[in-house]
PDB file of C-alpha atoms in Angstrom:
ATOM      1  CA  MET W1123      21.745  -6.884  12.094  1.00 76.00           C
ATOM      2  CA  ASN W1124      22.752  -9.008   9.536  1.00 86.00           C
ATOM      3  CA  LEU W1125      21.676  -7.925   6.047  1.00 88.00           C
ATOM      4  CA  LEU W1126      23.185 -10.166   3.780  1.00 85.00           C
ATOM      5  CA  GLU W1127      22.234 -13.179   6.338  1.00 88.00           C
ATOM      6  CA  GLY W1128      18.548 -11.805   6.278  1.00 92.00           C
ATOM      7  CA  GLU W1129      16.741  -8.962   8.147  1.00 93.00           C
ATOM      8  CA  VAL W1130      13.454  -7.819   7.959  1.00 95.00           C
ATOM      9  CA  LEU W1131      13.513  -3.501   7.717  1.00 95.00           C
ATOM     10  CA  TYR W1132      10.486  -1.370   7.708  1.00 96.00           C
ATOM     11  CA  PHE W1133       9.991   1.077   5.838  1.00 97.00           C
ATOM     12  CA  ASP W1134       7.825   4.608   4.924  1.00 97.00           C
ATOM     13  CA  LYS W1135       7.231   4.154   1.369  1.00 97.00           C
ATOM     14  CA  PRO W1136       7.303   8.172  -0.369  1.00 96.00           C
ATOM     15  CA  LEU W1137       4.789   9.141  -2.687  1.00 96.00           C
ATOM     16  CA  HIS W1138       4.695   8.474  -6.001  1.00 95.00           C
ATOM     17  CA  TRP W1139       7.407   6.047  -5.528  1.00 95.00           C
ATOM     18  CA  THR W1140       6.287   2.289  -6.736  1.00 93.00           C
ATOM     19  CA  SER W1141       6.959  -0.604  -4.312  1.00 93.00           C
ATOM     20  CA  PHE W1142       9.697  -1.744  -7.030  1.00 94.00           C
ATOM     21  CA  LYS W1143      12.097   1.432  -6.761  1.00 95.00           C
ATOM     22  CA  LEU W1144      11.837   1.523  -3.056  1.00 95.00           C
ATOM     23  CA  VAL W1145      13.119  -2.203  -3.009  1.00 95.00           C
ATOM     24  CA  LYS W1146      15.496  -1.540  -5.894  1.00 95.00           C
ATOM     25  CA  ILE W1147      17.187   1.382  -4.478  1.00 94.00           C
ATOM     26  CA  VAL W1148      17.479  -0.903  -0.802  1.00 93.00           C
ATOM     27  CA  ARG W1149      18.902  -3.805  -2.635  1.00 93.00           C
ATOM     28  CA  THR W1150      21.453  -1.220  -4.382  1.00 92.00           C
ATOM     29  CA  ARG W1151      22.710   0.782  -1.538  1.00 90.00           C
ATOM     30  CA  ILE W1152      23.148  -2.459   0.733  1.00 89.00           C
ATOM     31  CA  SER W1153      25.117  -4.111  -2.340  1.00 89.00           C
ATOM     32  CA  ARG W1154      27.602  -1.486  -3.018  1.00 88.00           C
ATOM     33  CA  LYS W1155      28.277  -1.089   0.762  1.00 85.00           C
ATOM     34  CA  LEU W1156      29.040  -4.430   1.088  1.00 84.00           C
ATOM     35  CA  ARG W1157      30.503  -4.661  -2.395  1.00 85.00           C
ATOM     36  CA  ILE W1158      28.479  -7.392  -3.526  1.00 86.00           C
ATOM     37  CA  LYS W1159      26.795  -8.175  -6.663  1.00 85.00           C
ATOM     38  CA  LYS W1160      23.553  -9.632  -5.449  1.00 86.00           C
ATOM     39  CA  ILE W1161      21.612  -9.583  -2.534  1.00 90.00           C
ATOM     40  CA  LYS W1162      18.276 -11.259  -2.133  1.00 93.00           C
ATOM     41  CA  VAL W1163      15.916  -8.403  -1.334  1.00 95.00           C
ATOM     42  CA  GLY W1164      11.937  -8.355  -1.406  1.00 95.00           C
ATOM     43  CA  HIS W1165       8.831  -6.559  -0.153  1.00 95.00           C
ATOM     44  CA  ALA W1166       5.992  -7.818   1.440  1.00 93.00           C
ATOM     45  CA  GLY W1167       2.783  -6.311  -0.138  1.00 89.00           C
ATOM     46  CA  THR W1168       2.167  -3.543  -2.774  1.00 89.00           C
ATOM     47  CA  LEU W1169       1.463   0.162  -2.186  1.00 92.00           C
ATOM     48  CA  ASP W1170       0.419   2.119  -5.836  1.00 91.00           C
ATOM     49  CA  PRO W1171       2.615   4.822  -6.203  1.00 92.00           C
ATOM     50  CA  LEU W1172      -0.128   7.639  -5.151  1.00 94.00           C
ATOM     51  CA  ALA W1173       0.090   5.862  -1.650  1.00 96.00           C
ATOM     52  CA  SER W1174       2.310   5.926   1.419  1.00 97.00           C
ATOM     53  CA  GLY W1175       3.398   4.552   4.064  1.00 98.00           C
ATOM     54  CA  VAL W1176       4.125   0.781   6.113  1.00 98.00           C
ATOM     55  CA  MET W1177       6.217  -0.951   3.508  1.00 97.00           C
ATOM     56  CA  ILE W1178       8.044  -4.307   5.048  1.00 97.00           C
ATOM     57  CA  ILE W1179      11.349  -4.972   2.687  1.00 96.00           C
ATOM     58  CA  CYS W1180      13.014  -8.344   3.537  1.00 95.00           C
ATOM     59  CA  THR W1181      16.902  -9.346   3.049  1.00 94.00           C
ATOM     60  CA  GLY W1182      18.399 -12.626   2.323  1.00 93.00           C
ATOM     61  CA  LYS W1183      17.076 -15.722   4.076  1.00 94.00           C
ATOM     62  CA  ALA W1184      14.229 -13.490   5.683  1.00 95.00           C
ATOM     63  CA  THR W1185      12.634 -13.313   2.224  1.00 95.00           C
ATOM     64  CA  LYS W1186      11.270 -16.806   3.281  1.00 95.00           C
ATOM     65  CA  LEU W1187       8.897 -14.779   5.679  1.00 95.00           C
ATOM     66  CA  ILE W1188       7.182 -12.359   2.928  1.00 94.00           C
ATOM     67  CA  GLU W1189       4.621 -14.275   2.507  1.00 93.00           C
ATOM     68  CA  SER W1190       3.572 -14.544   6.414  1.00 94.00           C
ATOM     69  CA  PHE W1191       3.451 -10.576   6.122  1.00 94.00           C
ATOM     70  CA  GLN W1192       1.503 -10.214   3.246  1.00 92.00           C
ATOM     71  CA  TYR W1193      -1.449 -11.978   4.906  1.00 92.00           C
ATOM     72  CA  GLN W1194      -1.069  -9.915   8.284  1.00 95.00           C
ATOM     73  CA  THR W1195      -4.150  -7.112   8.808  1.00 96.00           C
ATOM     74  CA  LYS W1196      -3.186  -3.853   6.897  1.00 97.00           C
ATOM     75  CA  GLU W1197      -4.330  -0.495   8.547  1.00 98.00           C
ATOM     76  CA  TYR W1198      -4.917   2.291   6.327  1.00 98.00           C
ATOM     77  CA  VAL W1199      -6.228   6.169   6.325  1.00 98.00           C
ATOM     78  CA  ALA W1200      -7.943   7.443   3.082  1.00 98.00           C
ATOM     79  CA  THR W1201      -9.137   9.979   1.951  1.00 98.00           C
ATOM     80  CA  LEU W1202     -11.929  10.299  -0.194  1.00 98.00           C
ATOM     81  CA  GLN W1203     -13.486  12.705  -2.851  1.00 98.00           C
ATOM     82  CA  LEU W1204     -17.449  12.551  -2.971  1.00 98.00           C
ATOM     83  CA  GLY W1205     -19.424  13.507  -6.085  1.00 98.00           C
ATOM     84  CA  ALA W1206     -16.650  12.835  -8.399  1.00 98.00           C
ATOM     85  CA  THR W1207     -15.111   9.465  -9.966  1.00 98.00           C
ATOM     86  CA  THR W1208     -12.272   8.343 -12.010  1.00 96.00           C
ATOM     87  CA  PRO W1209     -11.609   5.220 -14.596  1.00 93.00           C
ATOM     88  CA  SER W1210      -8.948   4.664 -11.610  1.00 92.00           C
ATOM     89  CA  PHE W1211     -10.668   5.243  -8.749  1.00 95.00           C
ATOM     90  CA  ASP W1212      -8.360   7.963  -7.912  1.00 95.00           C
ATOM     91  CA  ARG W1213      -6.380  10.599  -9.068  1.00 95.00           C
ATOM     92  CA  GLU W1214      -4.355   8.779 -11.824  1.00 92.00           C
ATOM     93  CA  THR W1215      -6.534   9.679 -14.221  1.00 92.00           C
ATOM     94  CA  GLU W1216      -8.855  12.380 -15.068  1.00 95.00           C
ATOM     95  CA  ILE W1217     -12.241  12.686 -13.572  1.00 97.00           C
ATOM     96  CA  ASP W1218     -15.056  11.264 -15.928  1.00 96.00           C
ATOM     97  CA  ALA W1219     -17.949  12.202 -14.284  1.00 97.00           C
ATOM     98  CA  THR W1220     -19.282  14.139 -11.606  1.00 98.00           C
ATOM     99  CA  TYR W1221     -22.692  13.581  -9.299  1.00 98.00           C
ATOM    100  CA  PRO W1222     -25.001  15.368  -6.639  1.00 97.00           C
ATOM    101  CA  THR W1223     -24.112  15.681  -2.712  1.00 97.00           C
ATOM    102  CA  GLY W1224     -26.653  17.684  -1.533  1.00 96.00           C
ATOM    103  CA  HIS W1225     -27.904  15.115   0.099  1.00 97.00           C
ATOM    104  CA  ILE W1226     -25.144  13.452   1.687  1.00 97.00           C
ATOM    105  CA  THR W1227     -24.767  13.997   5.619  1.00 97.00           C
ATOM    106  CA  ARG W1228     -22.193  12.965   8.437  1.00 97.00           C
ATOM    107  CA  GLU W1229     -25.143  10.885   9.581  1.00 98.00           C
ATOM    108  CA  ARG W1230     -26.062   9.218   6.166  1.00 98.00           C
ATOM    109  CA  VAL W1231     -21.473   8.342   5.522  1.00 98.00           C
ATOM    110  CA  GLU W1232     -21.609   6.669   9.390  1.00 98.00           C
ATOM    111  CA  LYS W1233     -24.181   4.198   8.575  1.00 98.00           C
ATOM    112  CA  VAL W1234     -22.908   3.810   5.306  1.00 98.00           C
ATOM    113  CA  LEU W1235     -19.640   3.150   6.329  1.00 98.00           C
ATOM    114  CA  LYS W1236     -20.605   0.507   8.757  1.00 98.00           C
ATOM    115  CA  SER W1237     -22.558  -1.410   5.945  1.00 97.00           C
ATOM    116  CA  PHE W1238     -19.161  -2.520   4.497  1.00 98.00           C
ATOM    117  CA  VAL W1239     -17.511  -3.950   7.930  1.00 98.00           C
ATOM    118  CA  GLY W1240     -17.432  -7.994   7.764  1.00 97.00           C
ATOM    119  CA  SER W1241     -17.275 -10.278   5.098  1.00 97.00           C
ATOM    120  CA  ILE W1242     -17.981  -8.579   1.673  1.00 96.00           C
ATOM    121  CA  GLN W1243     -17.586  -9.344  -2.342  1.00 96.00           C
ATOM    122  CA  GLN W1244     -15.384  -6.410  -4.081  1.00 95.00           C
ATOM    123  CA  VAL W1245     -14.560  -6.019  -7.365  1.00 92.00           C
ATOM    124  CA  PRO W1246     -10.856  -4.835  -8.143  1.00 88.00           C
ATOM    125  CA  PRO W1247     -10.402  -1.944 -10.297  1.00 86.00           C
ATOM    126  CA  VAL W1248      -9.133  -2.375 -13.707  1.00 83.00           C
ATOM    127  CA  TYR W1249      -6.294  -0.197 -13.295  1.00 79.00           C
ATOM    128  CA  SER W1250      -4.869  -3.173 -11.101  1.00 76.00           C
ATOM    129  CA  ALA W1251      -2.176  -5.931 -11.581  1.00 76.00           C
ATOM    130  CA  CYS W1252      -4.693  -8.927 -11.526  1.00 81.00           C
ATOM    131  CA  LYS W1253      -4.704 -11.442 -14.139  1.00 80.00           C
ATOM    132  CA  VAL W1254      -6.583 -11.531 -17.066  1.00 78.00           C
ATOM    133  CA  ASP W1255      -5.742 -14.263 -19.604  1.00 75.00           C
ATOM    134  CA  GLY W1256      -1.981 -13.940 -18.700  1.00 79.00           C
ATOM    135  CA  ARG W1257      -2.361 -10.218 -18.925  1.00 81.00           C
ATOM    136  CA  ARG W1258      -2.245  -7.270 -16.202  1.00 81.00           C
ATOM    137  CA  ALA W1259      -5.523  -5.761 -15.688  1.00 78.00           C
ATOM    138  CA  TYR W1260      -4.021  -2.742 -16.264  1.00 77.00           C
ATOM    139  CA  ASP W1261      -2.907  -3.116 -19.457  1.00 81.00           C
ATOM    140  CA  PHE W1262      -6.001  -3.644 -20.806  1.00 79.00           C
ATOM    141  CA  ALA W1263      -7.333  -0.286 -19.385  1.00 77.00           C
ATOM    142  CA  ARG W1264      -4.584   1.680 -20.291  1.00 80.00           C
ATOM    143  CA  LYS W1265      -5.313   0.787 -24.084  1.00 78.00           C
ATOM    144  CA  GLY W1266      -8.619   1.463 -23.822  1.00 80.00           C
ATOM    145  CA  GLU W1267     -10.069  -2.328 -23.959  1.00 78.00           C
ATOM    146  CA  GLU W1268     -12.944  -3.849 -22.127  1.00 78.00           C
ATOM    147  CA  VAL W1269     -12.018  -6.440 -19.118  1.00 77.00           C
ATOM    148  CA  GLU W1270     -14.519  -7.833 -16.673  1.00 80.00           C
ATOM    149  CA  LEU W1271     -12.816  -8.942 -13.231  1.00 85.00           C
ATOM    150  CA  LYS W1272     -14.389 -10.887 -10.946  1.00 88.00           C
ATOM    151  CA  ALA W1273     -15.650  -9.890  -7.464  1.00 92.00           C
ATOM    152  CA  LYS W1274     -13.474 -11.238  -4.725  1.00 93.00           C
ATOM    153  CA  GLU W1275     -14.173 -11.873  -0.961  1.00 95.00           C
ATOM    154  CA  LEU W1276     -12.384 -10.134   1.547  1.00 95.00           C
ATOM    155  CA  VAL W1277     -12.996  -8.911   5.195  1.00 97.00           C
ATOM    156  CA  ILE W1278     -13.128  -5.289   6.492  1.00 98.00           C
ATOM    157  CA  ASP W1279     -12.433  -5.806  10.026  1.00 98.00           C
ATOM    158  CA  GLU W1280     -13.151  -1.615  11.225  1.00 98.00           C
ATOM    159  CA  ILE W1281     -13.845   0.889   9.645  1.00 98.00           C
ATOM    160  CA  GLU W1282     -13.933   4.553  10.946  1.00 98.00           C
ATOM    161  CA  LEU W1283     -14.973   7.799   9.927  1.00 98.00           C
ATOM    162  CA  LEU W1284     -11.845  10.175  11.374  1.00 98.00           C
ATOM    163  CA  ASP W1285     -13.255  13.337   9.110  1.00 98.00           C
ATOM    164  CA  TYR W1286     -16.376  14.985   7.096  1.00 98.00           C
ATOM    165  CA  GLN W1287     -16.596  17.933   5.101  1.00 95.00           C
ATOM    166  CA  PRO W1288     -18.473  18.481   2.304  1.00 89.00           C
ATOM    167  CA  GLU W1289     -17.888  16.224  -0.353  1.00 95.00           C
ATOM    168  CA  ILE W1290     -14.381  15.416   1.178  1.00 98.00           C
ATOM    169  CA  ILE W1291     -14.191  12.578   3.876  1.00 98.00           C
ATOM    170  CA  LYS W1292     -10.977  11.032   5.620  1.00 98.00           C
ATOM    171  CA  ILE W1293     -11.733   7.413   6.832  1.00 98.00           C
ATOM    172  CA  ARG W1294      -9.580   4.312   9.110  1.00 98.00           C
ATOM    173  CA  VAL W1295      -9.930   1.059   7.133  1.00 98.00           C
ATOM    174  CA  VAL W1296      -8.573  -2.045   9.004  1.00 98.00           C
ATOM    175  CA  CYS W1297      -8.626  -4.879   6.724  1.00 97.00           C
ATOM    176  CA  SER W1298      -7.327  -8.215   4.920  1.00 94.00           C
ATOM    177  CA  LYS W1299      -5.030  -9.267   2.254  1.00 91.00           C
ATOM    178  CA  GLY W1300      -6.070  -8.444  -1.207  1.00 90.00           C
ATOM    179  CA  THR W1301      -8.392  -5.325  -0.298  1.00 94.00           C
ATOM    180  CA  TYR W1302      -8.468  -2.278  -2.627  1.00 94.00           C
ATOM    181  CA  ILE W1303      -8.874   0.775  -1.080  1.00 97.00           C
ATOM    182  CA  ARG W1304      -9.312   2.758  -4.246  1.00 95.00           C
ATOM    183  CA  ALA W1305     -12.303   0.178  -4.826  1.00 96.00           C
ATOM    184  CA  LEU W1306     -13.940   0.822  -1.690  1.00 98.00           C
ATOM    185  CA  ALA W1307     -13.612   4.333  -2.549  1.00 98.00           C
ATOM    186  CA  ARG W1308     -15.887   3.630  -5.665  1.00 97.00           C
ATOM    187  CA  ASP W1309     -18.179   1.259  -3.485  1.00 97.00           C
ATOM    188  CA  ILE W1310     -18.778   4.027  -1.074  1.00 98.00           C
ATOM    189  CA  GLY W1311     -19.395   6.629  -3.221  1.00 98.00           C
ATOM    190  CA  LEU W1312     -22.416   3.527  -4.973  1.00 98.00           C
ATOM    191  CA  ALA W1313     -23.640   3.432  -1.465  1.00 98.00           C
ATOM    192  CA  LEU W1314     -24.268   7.079  -0.715  1.00 98.00           C
ATOM    193  CA  ASP W1315     -25.854   6.985  -4.315  1.00 98.00           C
ATOM    194  CA  SER W1316     -23.246   9.074  -5.465  1.00 98.00           C
ATOM    195  CA  GLY W1317     -19.959   9.016  -6.810  1.00 98.00           C
ATOM    196  CA  ALA W1318     -16.186   8.884  -5.236  1.00 98.00           C
ATOM    197  CA  HIS W1319     -12.916   8.095  -5.263  1.00 98.00           C
ATOM    198  CA  LEU W1320      -9.669   8.073  -3.705  1.00 98.00           C
ATOM    199  CA  ILE W1321      -7.410  10.989  -3.508  1.00 98.00           C
ATOM    200  CA  GLY W1322      -5.104  10.255  -0.371  1.00 98.00           C
ATOM    201  CA  LEU W1323      -3.426   6.978   0.947  1.00 98.00           C
ATOM    202  CA  VAL W1324      -1.254   6.084   3.642  1.00 98.00           C
ATOM    203  CA  ARG W1325      -0.716   2.715   5.315  1.00 98.00           C
ATOM    204  CA  THR W1326      -0.669   3.010   8.709  1.00 98.00           C
ATOM    205  CA  ARG W1327       0.132  -0.691  10.221  1.00 98.00           C
ATOM    206  CA  VAL W1328       0.666  -3.922   8.561  1.00 97.00           C
ATOM    207  CA  GLY W1329      -0.063  -6.670  11.422  1.00 95.00           C
ATOM    208  CA  ASP W1330       1.967  -5.028  14.554  1.00 95.00           C
ATOM    209  CA  ILE W1331       4.314  -2.380  12.514  1.00 96.00           C
ATOM    210  CA  ARG W1332       3.139   0.845  12.894  1.00 97.00           C
ATOM    211  CA  LEU W1333       3.814   3.845  10.851  1.00 97.00           C
ATOM    212  CA  GLU W1334       6.044   5.199  13.566  1.00 97.00           C
ATOM    213  CA  ASP W1335       7.840   2.507  13.415  1.00 96.00           C
ATOM    214  CA  CYS W1336       9.333   2.601  10.256  1.00 97.00           C
ATOM    215  CA  PHE W1337      12.699   4.554   8.616  1.00 95.00           C
ATOM    216  CA  GLN W1338      12.668   7.143   6.408  1.00 94.00           C
ATOM    217  CA  ILE W1339      14.510   6.615   3.198  1.00 92.00           C
ATOM    218  CA  GLU W1340      16.518   9.253   4.017  1.00 93.00           C
ATOM    219  CA  GLN W1341      18.024   7.040   6.884  1.00 92.00           C
ATOM    220  CA  LEU W1342      18.875   4.254   4.530  1.00 90.00           C
ATOM    221  CA  ASP W1343      22.601   5.168   4.321  1.00 88.00           C
ATOM    222  CA  ASP W1344      23.240   5.384   8.107  1.00 89.00           C
ATOM    223  CA  LEU W1345      21.039   2.443   8.180  1.00 87.00           C
ATOM    224  CA  VAL W1346      23.404   0.157   5.966  1.00 86.00           C
ATOM    225  CA  GLU W1347      26.411   1.774   7.464  1.00 86.00           C
ATOM    226  CA  LYS W1348      25.810   0.682  10.924  1.00 82.00           C
ATOM    227  CA  ALA W1349      24.377  -2.692   9.864  1.00 77.00           C
ATOM    228  CA  VAL W1350      28.063  -3.156   8.276  1.00 73.00           C
ATOM    229  CA  SER W1351      30.226  -1.797  11.167  1.00 71.00           C
ATOM    230  CA  THR W1352      27.899  -4.160  13.471  1.00 63.00           C
ATOM    231  CA  GLU W1353      29.628  -6.800  11.218  1.00 58.00           C
ATOM    232  CA  ILE W1354      32.790  -5.880  11.327  1.00 54.00           C
ATOM    233  CA  ASP W1355      32.843  -5.586  15.372  1.00 55.00           C
ATOM    234  CA  ASN W1356      31.570  -8.899  15.674  1.00 54.00           C
ATOM    235  CA  ASN W1357      33.988 -10.776  13.080  1.00 49.00           C
ATOM    236  CA  GLU W1358      36.721  -8.741  14.744  1.00 50.00           C
ATOM    237  CA  GLU W1359      35.223 -10.294  18.280  1.00 54.00           C
ATOM    238  CA  ASN W1360      34.912 -13.673  17.184  1.00 50.00           C
ATOM    239  CA  LYS W1361      38.567 -13.544  15.607  1.00 48.00           C
TER     240      LYS W1361
END
């Protein structure tokens, strides 16, 4: 493993961390251990702070692979609360409206979920990094300003109901790049003639990389230490 030259690392992003925070910590730890001032480090797909799961981190020349990872299929396990909505479609903001749920059954949920499989049009959340007139949409939203986002075409390859409870459902979603699971939660609520928002999200796979393949952030120091030791040993052998 040569972190300076370029490596692809898989991490389970901790809940409440921004994607940038994880990249910054990985960059800082590697720089300090290698005693260098600068090293290229980037991630291959943002995860919201309220989500955890697979995040691919690339170093050095491997950062050229980032775009190819971004286009790979992703899998999520999402937990939705039915009968209530929020402006951000998740727990970042407070509940702004409630709706009846008495008419919702497991069978109805399964039927609605099937309707989302395939190519669909999805309007991104206003609390997102989508750009409007050079500004991020969330800048407008957090200032209470109106902003209109255009629908984007994306693909839902699979969607499965994992658990059903009155007002709480858990689903597995396999989807294309650009899918907002928060927006999918909103649309599922609407399709159920009710409302819904996201209360839990884990990215369980990116391409062939699964959650069980990922390092925990607590393993980072050992990972860097082993990489540096291996590099030193290789250098000694080549002398």
